[in-house]
Coordinates of C-alpha atoms in Angstrom, one line a residue:
Chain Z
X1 CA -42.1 -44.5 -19.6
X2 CA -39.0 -45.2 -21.6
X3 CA -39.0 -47.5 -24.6
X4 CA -36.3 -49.7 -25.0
X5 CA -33.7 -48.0 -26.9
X6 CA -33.7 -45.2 -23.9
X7 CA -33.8 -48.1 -21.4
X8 CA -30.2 -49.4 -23.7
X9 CA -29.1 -45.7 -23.0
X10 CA -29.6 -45.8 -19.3
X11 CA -28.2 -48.9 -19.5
X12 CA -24.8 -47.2 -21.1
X13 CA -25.0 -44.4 -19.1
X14 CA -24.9 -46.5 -15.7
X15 CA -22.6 -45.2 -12.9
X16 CA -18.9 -46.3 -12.7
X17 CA -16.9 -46.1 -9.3
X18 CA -13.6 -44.3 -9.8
X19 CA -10.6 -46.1 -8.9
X20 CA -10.0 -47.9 -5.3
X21 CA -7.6 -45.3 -4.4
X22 CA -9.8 -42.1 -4.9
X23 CA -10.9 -41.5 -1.8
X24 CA -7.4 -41.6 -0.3
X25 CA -6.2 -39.2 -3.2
X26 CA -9.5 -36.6 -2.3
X27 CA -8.3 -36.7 1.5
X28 CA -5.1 -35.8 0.6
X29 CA -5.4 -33.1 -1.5
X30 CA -7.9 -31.9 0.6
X31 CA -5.6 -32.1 3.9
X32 CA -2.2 -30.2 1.3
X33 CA -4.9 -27.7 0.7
X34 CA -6.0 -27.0 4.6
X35 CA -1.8 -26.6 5.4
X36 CA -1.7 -24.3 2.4
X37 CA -4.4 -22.1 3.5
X38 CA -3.1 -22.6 7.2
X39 CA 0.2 -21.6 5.7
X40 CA -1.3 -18.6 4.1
X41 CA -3.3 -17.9 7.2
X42 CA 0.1 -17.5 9.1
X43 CA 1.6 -15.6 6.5
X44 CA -1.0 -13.1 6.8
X45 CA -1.2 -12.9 10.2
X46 CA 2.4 -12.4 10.4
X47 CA 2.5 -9.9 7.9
X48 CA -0.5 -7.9 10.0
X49 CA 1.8 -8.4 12.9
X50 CA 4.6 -7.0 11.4
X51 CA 2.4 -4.4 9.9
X52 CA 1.0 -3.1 13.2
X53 CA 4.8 -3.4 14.4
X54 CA 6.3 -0.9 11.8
X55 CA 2.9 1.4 12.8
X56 CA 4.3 1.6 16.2
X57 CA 7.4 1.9 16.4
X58 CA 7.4 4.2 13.1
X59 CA 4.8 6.2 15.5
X60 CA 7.5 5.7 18.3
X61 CA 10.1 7.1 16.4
X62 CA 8.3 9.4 15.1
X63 CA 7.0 10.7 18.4
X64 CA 10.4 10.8 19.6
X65 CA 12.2 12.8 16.3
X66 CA 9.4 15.5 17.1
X67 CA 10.5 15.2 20.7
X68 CA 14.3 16.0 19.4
X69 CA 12.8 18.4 16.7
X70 CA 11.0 20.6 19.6
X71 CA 14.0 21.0 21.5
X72 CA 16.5 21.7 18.8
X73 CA 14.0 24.1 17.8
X74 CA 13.8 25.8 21.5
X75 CA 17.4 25.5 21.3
X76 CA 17.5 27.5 18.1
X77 CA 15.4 29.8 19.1
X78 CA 17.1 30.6 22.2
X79 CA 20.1 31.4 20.3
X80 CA 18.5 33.6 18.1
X81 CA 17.1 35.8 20.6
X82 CA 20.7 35.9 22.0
X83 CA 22.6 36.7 18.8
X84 CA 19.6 39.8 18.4
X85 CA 19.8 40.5 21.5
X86 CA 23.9 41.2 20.9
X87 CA 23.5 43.1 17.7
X88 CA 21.3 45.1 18.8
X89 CA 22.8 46.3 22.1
X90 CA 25.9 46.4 20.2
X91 CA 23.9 49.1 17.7
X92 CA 22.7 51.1 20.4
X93 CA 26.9 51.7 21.4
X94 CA 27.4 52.3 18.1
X95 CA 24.0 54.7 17.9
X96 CA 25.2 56.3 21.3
X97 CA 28.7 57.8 20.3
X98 CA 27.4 58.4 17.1
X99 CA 24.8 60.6 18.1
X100 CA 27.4 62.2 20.7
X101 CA 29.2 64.0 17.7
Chain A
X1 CA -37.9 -51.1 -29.3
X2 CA -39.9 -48.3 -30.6
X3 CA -42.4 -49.2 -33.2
X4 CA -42.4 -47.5 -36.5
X5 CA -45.0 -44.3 -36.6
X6 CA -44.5 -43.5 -33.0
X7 CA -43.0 -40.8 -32.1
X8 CA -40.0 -40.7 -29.6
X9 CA -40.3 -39.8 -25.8
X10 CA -37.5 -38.2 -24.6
X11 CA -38.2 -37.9 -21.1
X12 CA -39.6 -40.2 -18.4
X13 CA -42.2 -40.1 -16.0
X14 CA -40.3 -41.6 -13.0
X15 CA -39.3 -40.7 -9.8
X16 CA -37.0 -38.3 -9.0
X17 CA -35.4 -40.1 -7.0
X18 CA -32.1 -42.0 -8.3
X19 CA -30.8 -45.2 -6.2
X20 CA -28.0 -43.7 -4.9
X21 CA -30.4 -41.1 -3.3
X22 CA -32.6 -43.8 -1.7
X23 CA -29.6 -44.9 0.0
X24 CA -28.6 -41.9 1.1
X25 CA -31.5 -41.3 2.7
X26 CA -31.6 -44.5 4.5
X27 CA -28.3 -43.7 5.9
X28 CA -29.4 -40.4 7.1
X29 CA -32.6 -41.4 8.3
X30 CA -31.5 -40.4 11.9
X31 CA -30.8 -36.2 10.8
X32 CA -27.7 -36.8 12.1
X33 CA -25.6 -34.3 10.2
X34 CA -23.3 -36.3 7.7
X35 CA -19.5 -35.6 7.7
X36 CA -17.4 -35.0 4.4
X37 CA -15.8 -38.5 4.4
X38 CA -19.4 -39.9 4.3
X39 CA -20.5 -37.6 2.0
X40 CA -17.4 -38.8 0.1
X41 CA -18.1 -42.1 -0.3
X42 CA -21.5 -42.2 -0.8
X43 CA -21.5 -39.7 -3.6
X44 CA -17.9 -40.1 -5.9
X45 CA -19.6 -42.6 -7.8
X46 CA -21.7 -40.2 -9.1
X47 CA -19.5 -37.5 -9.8
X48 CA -17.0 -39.6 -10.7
X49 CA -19.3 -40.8 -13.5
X50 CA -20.7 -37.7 -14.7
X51 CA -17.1 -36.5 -15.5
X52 CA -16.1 -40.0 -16.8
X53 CA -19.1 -40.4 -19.2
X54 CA -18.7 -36.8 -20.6
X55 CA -14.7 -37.3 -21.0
X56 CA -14.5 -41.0 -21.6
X57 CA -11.0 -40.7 -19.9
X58 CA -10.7 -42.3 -16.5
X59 CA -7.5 -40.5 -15.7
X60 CA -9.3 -37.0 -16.4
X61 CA -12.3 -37.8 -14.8
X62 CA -10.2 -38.5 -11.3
X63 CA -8.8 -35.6 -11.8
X64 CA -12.4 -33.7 -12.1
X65 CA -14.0 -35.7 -9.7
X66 CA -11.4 -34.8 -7.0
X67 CA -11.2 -31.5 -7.7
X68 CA -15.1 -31.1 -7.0
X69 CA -14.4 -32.8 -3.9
X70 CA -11.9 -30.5 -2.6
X71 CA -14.1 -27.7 -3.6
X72 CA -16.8 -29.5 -1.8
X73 CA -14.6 -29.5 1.5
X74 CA -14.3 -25.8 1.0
X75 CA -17.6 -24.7 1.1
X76 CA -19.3 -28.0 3.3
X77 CA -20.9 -26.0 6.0
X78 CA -23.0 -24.1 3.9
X79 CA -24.6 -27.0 2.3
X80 CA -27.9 -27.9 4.7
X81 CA -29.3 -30.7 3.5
X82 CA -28.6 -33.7 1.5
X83 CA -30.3 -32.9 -1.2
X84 CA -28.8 -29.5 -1.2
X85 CA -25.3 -31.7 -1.8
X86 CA -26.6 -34.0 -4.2
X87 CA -27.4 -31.1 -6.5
X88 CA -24.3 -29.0 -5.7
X89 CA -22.6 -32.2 -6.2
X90 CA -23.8 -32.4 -10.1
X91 CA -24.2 -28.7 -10.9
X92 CA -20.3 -28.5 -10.1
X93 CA -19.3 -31.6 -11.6
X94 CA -21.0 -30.8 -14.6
X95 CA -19.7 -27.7 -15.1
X96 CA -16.4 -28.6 -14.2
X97 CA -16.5 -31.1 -16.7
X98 CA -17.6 -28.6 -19.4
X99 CA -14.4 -26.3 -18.5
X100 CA -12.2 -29.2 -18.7
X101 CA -12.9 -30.1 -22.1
X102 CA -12.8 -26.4 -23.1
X103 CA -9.9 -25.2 -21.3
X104 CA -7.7 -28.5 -22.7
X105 CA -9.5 -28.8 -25.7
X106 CA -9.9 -32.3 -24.7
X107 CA -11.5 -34.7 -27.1
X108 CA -13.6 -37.8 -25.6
X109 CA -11.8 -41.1 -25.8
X110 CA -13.0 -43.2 -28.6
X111 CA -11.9 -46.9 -29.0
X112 CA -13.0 -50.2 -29.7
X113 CA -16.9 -49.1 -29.9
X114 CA -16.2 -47.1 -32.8
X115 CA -16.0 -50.1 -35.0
X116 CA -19.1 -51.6 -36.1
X117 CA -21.2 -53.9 -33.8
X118 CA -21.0 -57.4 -34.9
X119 CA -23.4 -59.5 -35.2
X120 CA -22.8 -62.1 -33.3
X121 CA -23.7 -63.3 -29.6
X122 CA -26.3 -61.7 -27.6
X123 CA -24.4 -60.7 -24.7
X124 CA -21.4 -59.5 -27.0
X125 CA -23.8 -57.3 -28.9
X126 CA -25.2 -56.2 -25.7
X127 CA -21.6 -55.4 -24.9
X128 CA -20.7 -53.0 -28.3
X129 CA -23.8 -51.6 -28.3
X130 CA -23.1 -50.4 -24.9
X131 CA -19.6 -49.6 -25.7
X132 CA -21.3 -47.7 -28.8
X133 CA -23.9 -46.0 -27.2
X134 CA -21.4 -44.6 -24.7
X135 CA -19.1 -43.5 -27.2
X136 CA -21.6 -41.6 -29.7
X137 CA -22.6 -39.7 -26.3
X138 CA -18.4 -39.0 -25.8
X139 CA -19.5 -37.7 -29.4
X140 CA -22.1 -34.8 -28.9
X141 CA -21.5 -31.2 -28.4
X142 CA -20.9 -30.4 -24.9
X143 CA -24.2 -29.1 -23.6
X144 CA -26.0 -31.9 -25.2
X145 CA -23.6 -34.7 -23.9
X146 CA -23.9 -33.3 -20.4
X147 CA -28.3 -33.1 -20.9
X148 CA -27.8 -36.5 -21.9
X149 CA -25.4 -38.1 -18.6
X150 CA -27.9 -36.1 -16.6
X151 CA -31.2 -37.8 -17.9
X152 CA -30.4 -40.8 -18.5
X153 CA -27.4 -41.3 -15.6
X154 CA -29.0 -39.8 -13.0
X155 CA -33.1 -40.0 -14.1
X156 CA -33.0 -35.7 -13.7
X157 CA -35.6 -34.5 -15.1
X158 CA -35.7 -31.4 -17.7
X159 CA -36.3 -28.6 -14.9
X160 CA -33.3 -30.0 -12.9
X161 CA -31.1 -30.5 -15.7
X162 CA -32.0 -26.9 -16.2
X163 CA -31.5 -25.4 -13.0
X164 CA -28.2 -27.1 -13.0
X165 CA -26.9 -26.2 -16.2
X166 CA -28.5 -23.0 -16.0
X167 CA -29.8 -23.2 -19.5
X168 CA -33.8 -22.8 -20.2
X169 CA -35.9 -25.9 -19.8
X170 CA -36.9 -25.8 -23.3
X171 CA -33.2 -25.8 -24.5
X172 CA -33.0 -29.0 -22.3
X173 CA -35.8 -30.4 -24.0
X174 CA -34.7 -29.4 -27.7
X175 CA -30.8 -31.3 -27.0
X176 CA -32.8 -34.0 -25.6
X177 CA -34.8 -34.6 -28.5
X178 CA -32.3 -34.2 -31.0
X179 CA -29.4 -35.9 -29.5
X180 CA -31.9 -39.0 -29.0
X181 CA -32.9 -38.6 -32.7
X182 CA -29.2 -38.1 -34.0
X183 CA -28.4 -41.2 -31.7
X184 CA -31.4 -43.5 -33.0
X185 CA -30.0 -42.8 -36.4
X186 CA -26.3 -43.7 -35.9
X187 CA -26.9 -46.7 -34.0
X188 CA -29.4 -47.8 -36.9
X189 CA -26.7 -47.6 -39.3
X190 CA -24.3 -49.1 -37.4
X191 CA -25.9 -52.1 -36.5
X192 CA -28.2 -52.4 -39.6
X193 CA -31.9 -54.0 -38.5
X194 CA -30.3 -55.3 -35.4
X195 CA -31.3 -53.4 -31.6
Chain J
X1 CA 37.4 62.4 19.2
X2 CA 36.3 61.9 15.3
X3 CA 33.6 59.6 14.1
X4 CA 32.3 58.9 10.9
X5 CA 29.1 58.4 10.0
X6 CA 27.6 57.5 6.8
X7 CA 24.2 55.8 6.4
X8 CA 23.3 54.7 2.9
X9 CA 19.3 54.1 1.6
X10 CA 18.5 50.8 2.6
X11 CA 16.4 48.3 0.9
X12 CA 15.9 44.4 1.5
X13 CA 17.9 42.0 -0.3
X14 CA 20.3 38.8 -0.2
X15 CA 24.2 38.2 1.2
X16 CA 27.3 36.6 1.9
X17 CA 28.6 34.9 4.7
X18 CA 31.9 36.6 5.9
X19 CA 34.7 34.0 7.0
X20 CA 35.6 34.3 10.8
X21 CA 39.2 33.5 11.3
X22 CA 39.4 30.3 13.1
X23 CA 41.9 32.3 15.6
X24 CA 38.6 34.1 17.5
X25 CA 38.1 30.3 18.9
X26 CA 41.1 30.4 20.7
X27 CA 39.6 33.6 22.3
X28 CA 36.9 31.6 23.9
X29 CA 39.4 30.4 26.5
X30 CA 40.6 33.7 27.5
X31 CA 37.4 35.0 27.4
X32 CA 35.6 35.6 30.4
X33 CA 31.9 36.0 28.9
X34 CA 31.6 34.6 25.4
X35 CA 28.4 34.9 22.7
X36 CA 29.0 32.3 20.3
X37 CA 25.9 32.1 17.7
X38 CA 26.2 30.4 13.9
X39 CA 22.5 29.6 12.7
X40 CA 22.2 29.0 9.2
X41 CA 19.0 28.9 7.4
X42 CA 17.5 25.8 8.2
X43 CA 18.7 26.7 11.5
X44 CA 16.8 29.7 11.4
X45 CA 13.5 28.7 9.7
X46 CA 13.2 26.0 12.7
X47 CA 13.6 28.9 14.7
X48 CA 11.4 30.6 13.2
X49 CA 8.5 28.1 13.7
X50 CA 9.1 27.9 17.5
X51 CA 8.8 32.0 17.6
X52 CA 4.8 31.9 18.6
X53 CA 2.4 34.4 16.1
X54 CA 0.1 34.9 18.7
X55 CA 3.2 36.7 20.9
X56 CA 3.3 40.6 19.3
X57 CA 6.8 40.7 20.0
X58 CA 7.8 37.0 19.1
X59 CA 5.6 37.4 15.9
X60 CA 7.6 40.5 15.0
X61 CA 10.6 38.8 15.2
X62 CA 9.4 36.2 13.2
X63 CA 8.3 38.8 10.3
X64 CA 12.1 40.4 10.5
X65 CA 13.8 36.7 10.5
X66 CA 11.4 35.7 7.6
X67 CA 14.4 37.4 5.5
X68 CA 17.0 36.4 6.6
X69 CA 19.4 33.3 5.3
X70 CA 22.0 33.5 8.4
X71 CA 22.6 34.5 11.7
X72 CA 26.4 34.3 13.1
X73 CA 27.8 36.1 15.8
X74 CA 31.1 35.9 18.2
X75 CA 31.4 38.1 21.3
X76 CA 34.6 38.3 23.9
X77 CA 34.3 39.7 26.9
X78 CA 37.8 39.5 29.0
X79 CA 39.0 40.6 31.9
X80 CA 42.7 41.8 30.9
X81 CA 43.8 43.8 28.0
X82 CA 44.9 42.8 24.7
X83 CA 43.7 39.8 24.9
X84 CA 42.9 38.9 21.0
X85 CA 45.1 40.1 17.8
X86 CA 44.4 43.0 15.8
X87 CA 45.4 40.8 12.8
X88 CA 42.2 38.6 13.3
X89 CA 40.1 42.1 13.2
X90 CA 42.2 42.9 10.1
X91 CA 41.3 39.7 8.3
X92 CA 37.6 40.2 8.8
X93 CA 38.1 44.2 7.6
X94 CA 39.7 42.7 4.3
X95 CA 36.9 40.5 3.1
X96 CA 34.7 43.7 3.8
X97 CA 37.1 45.6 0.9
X98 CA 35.7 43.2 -1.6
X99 CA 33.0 44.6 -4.3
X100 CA 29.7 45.2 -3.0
X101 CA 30.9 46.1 0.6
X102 CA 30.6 49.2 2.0
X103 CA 31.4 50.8 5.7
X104 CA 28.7 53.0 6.6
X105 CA 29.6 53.8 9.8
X106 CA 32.9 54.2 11.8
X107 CA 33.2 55.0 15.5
X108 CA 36.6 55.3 16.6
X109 CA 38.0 56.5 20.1
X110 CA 41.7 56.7 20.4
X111 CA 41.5 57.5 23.6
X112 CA 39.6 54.7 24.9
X113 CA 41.2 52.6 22.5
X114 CA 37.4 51.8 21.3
X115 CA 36.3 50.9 17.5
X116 CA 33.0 50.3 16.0
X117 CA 32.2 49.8 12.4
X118 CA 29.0 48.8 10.8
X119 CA 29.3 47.6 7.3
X120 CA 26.4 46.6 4.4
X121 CA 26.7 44.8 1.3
X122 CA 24.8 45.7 -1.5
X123 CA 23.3 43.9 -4.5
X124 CA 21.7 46.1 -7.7
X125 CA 21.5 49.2 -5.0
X126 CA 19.7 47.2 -2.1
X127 CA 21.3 45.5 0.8
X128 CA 22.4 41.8 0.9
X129 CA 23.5 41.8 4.1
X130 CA 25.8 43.6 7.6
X131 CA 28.5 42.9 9.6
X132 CA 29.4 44.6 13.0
X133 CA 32.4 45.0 14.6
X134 CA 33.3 46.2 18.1
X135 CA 36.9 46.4 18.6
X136 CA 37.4 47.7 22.4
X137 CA 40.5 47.0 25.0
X138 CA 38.1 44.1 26.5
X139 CA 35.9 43.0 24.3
X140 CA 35.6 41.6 20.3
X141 CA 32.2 41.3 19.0
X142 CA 31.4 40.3 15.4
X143 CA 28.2 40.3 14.0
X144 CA 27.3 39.2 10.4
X145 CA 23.4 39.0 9.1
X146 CA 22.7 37.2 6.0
X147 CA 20.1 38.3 4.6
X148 CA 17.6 40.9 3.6
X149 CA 17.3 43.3 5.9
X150 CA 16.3 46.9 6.2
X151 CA 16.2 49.6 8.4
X152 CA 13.3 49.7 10.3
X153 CA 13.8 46.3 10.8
X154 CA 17.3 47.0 12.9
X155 CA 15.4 49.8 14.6
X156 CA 12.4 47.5 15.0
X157 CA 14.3 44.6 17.0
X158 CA 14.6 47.2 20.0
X159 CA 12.2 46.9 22.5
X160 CA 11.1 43.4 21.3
X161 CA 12.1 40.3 23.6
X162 CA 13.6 42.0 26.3
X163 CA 16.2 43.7 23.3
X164 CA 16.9 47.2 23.8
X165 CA 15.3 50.1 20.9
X166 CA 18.2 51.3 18.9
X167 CA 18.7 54.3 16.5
X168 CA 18.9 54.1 13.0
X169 CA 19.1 55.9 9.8
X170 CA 19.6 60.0 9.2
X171 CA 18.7 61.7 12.5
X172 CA 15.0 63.0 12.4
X173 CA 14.0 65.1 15.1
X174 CA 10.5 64.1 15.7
X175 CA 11.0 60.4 14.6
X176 CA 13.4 59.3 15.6
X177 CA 14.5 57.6 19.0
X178 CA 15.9 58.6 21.8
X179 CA 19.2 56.1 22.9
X180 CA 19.3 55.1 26.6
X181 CA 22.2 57.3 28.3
X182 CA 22.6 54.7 30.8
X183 CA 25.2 51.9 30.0
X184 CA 23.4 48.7 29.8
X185 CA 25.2 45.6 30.2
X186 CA 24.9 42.8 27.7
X187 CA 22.6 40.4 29.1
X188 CA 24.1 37.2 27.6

């Protein structure tokens, strides 16, 4: 049991009710904070969107600039056999009347 | 009041149960899961209070008490019962209130029931010693203040206090006692041989 | 008939690109077949990684373009004589005067009105790089390698890829081999 002077205490420390508007401030704040985080929530999403986007077409364009790499690289290869293929019939004249001295 | 010789009990062998609980119940007798507005209004008195009996400052306490509602919002689907809110409900406002002070180095409001209680009327001494009592808790340390609004504003006892401050019980029961001692004492000299 | 020959000791090493007077473009018009090849290095290191290792002859090709830095060549084939200027021949034989340059071999026919030169550059006694010039009635060819290159190398190109063998160095009897006595048409 409490004696009286904890009973005066009690008494001090009742319960107050905040002010009339509280509840309409707490709604409030608590609907600003749901469009923030809905902001947010689109934000990211739209930033994973956009992420996944530059994945793809960066893999597009890569795909295709090894695409153009390949063939400029057949391409190059095809001339080189032909510029060997020159110099060294050309050497074989050269060899030829050389070798008919 | 206490008799000479005797010495002081600092806790009560009540019920747990605090009247806004009873309430509560009665409005939830059909388990019908309760809905944050509800919740709301059937609990910002008592947050409201914790914070505006450990600040003194109605302003700041708003502020607290919304802020622990809006928290609450956040995290409303993981709390069952409502019991389960009731004591998330003062574990955050007490802490809350803690950080407050701390992180604004905020001093309690202190007014009118600083000066000394006259001795006059009944119901006007009833009314500074009130004022008195309530401003000599503003007063205490902050663990102590907050041990105090818990026990004697919402009949908790020591283990809960505990459990929600997350301090041991016998730390509870050490503030209790001394902040009721140091209390006793002030409010002797302030008001002479008059209770 | 009189030909010169001269062959010097070659070993690998780096070059200069000779300047082909911009008149041998105008050639391509009269030209009936025309080889046209510039490939500078990067040109020829992505060559290089489309010539397959697990091919022997493609992967020997690979080893002998591993050295070099550039590849350009310009062939005219006409129909009718005199088609192209001496003086364009003589602008490419004046850059091979500078330091460094040396002709190493010189087939000349008056009668057929043929000329073949091969020339190497050298850098600190090793070669830096070789130009080839065939100066006949109907046909220009110029060939410049960049590069380090050496002997075996030339030789080795024959018989790789569909390229004929060739012969070079100091004759050696048992080593060496034999030319083709059949013509062979480019096949371009």
């Amino acid at each position: 049991m409490m004696d009286d002077f904890e009973k005066q205490l009690k008494d001090a420390l009742s319960r107050v009710g905040p002010s009339p508007f509280f509840e309409a401030r707490v709604l409030g704040a608590v609907k600003r904070r749901e469009r923030e985080h809905r902001a947010s929530s689109r934000l990211w999403w739209a930033s994973a969107i956009a992420a996944v986007l530059l994945v793809v077409v960066g893999s597009l364009w890569q795909y295709e600039r090894n695409t153009r790499e390949e063939e400029a690289g057949k391409e190059a290869k095809a001339r080189l056999e032909l510029a060997l293929r020159v110099t060294s019939v050309r050497l074989q004249k050269i060899s030829r009347k050389v070798e008919g001295i | 009041m206490r008799p000479a010789g005797r010495p002081p009990r600092y806790y009560s062998i009540e019920a747990v149960i605090t009247p806004g609980e009873t309430r509560d119940t009665e409005q939830n007798a059909n388990s019908e899961p309760r809905t944050f507005v509800q919740v709301l209004r059937a609990q910002q008195s008592m947050v409201f209070s914790i914070a505006y009996q450990f600040l003194r400052n109605r302003e700041a306490a708003e502020e607290v008490a919304q802020d622990v509602f809006v928290q609450l919002h956040q995290h409303f689907d993981e709390l069952k019962s409502d019991a389960h809110i009731s004591f998330w409900l003062r574990k955050v406002a007490s802490h809350r209130s803690i950080d407050y002070v701390r992180k604004r180095r905020f001093e309690a409001g202190v007014g009118l029931e600083d000066a000394p209680v006259a001795a006059t009327g009944g119901e006007q001494q009833d009314y500074f010693l009130k004022r008195r009592l309530q401003s000599l808790v503003g007063s205490l340390p902050e663990k102590p203040r907050m041990v105090m609004i818990l026990r004697y504003q919402e009949d908790m006892m020591p283990e809960e206090i505990a459990s929600v401050l997350n301090m041991p019980v016998r730390t509870v029961k050490s503030h209790l006692q001394r902040s009721l001692a140091m209390l006793r004492e002030k409010i002797d000299r302030s008001m002479g041989d008059v209770r | 008939m009189k030909y010169c020959v001269a062959l010097l000791a070659l070993v690998p090493l780096a070059a200069q690109e000779i300047k082909m007077p911009p008149g041998l473009d105008k050639l391509a018009e009269k030209a009936s077949d025309v080889v046209d090849v510039t490939l500078d290095g990067a040109l020829l290191q992505l060559a290089s990684r489309f010539l397959s290792e697990k091919d022997p002859d493609e992967a020997h090709v690979k080893h002998i373009v591993g050295g070099l830095k550039g590849v350009y060549v310009k062939s005219f084939e006409f129909d009718d004589l005199n088609q192209y200027n001496q003086s364009d021949v003589e602008e490419i034989r004046a850059q091979l005067k500078a330091p460094g340059w040396a002709r190493i071999v010189s087939a000349r026919s008056k009668r057929n009105g043929d000329n073949s030169e091969i020339y190497l550059k050298t850098e600190s006694g090793q070669v830096a790089g070789l130009v080839i010039i065939v100066a006949e009635p109907k046909e220009l060819t110029i060939v410049n390698l960049v590069g380090s290159i050496r002997p075996e190398d030339i030789r080795d190109l024959g018989g790789h890829l569909g390229i004929p063998k060739i012969d070079a160095g100091p004759a050696k009897p048992d080593k060496q081999d034999k030319p083709e006595k059949k013509d062979k048409e480019d096949n371009q």
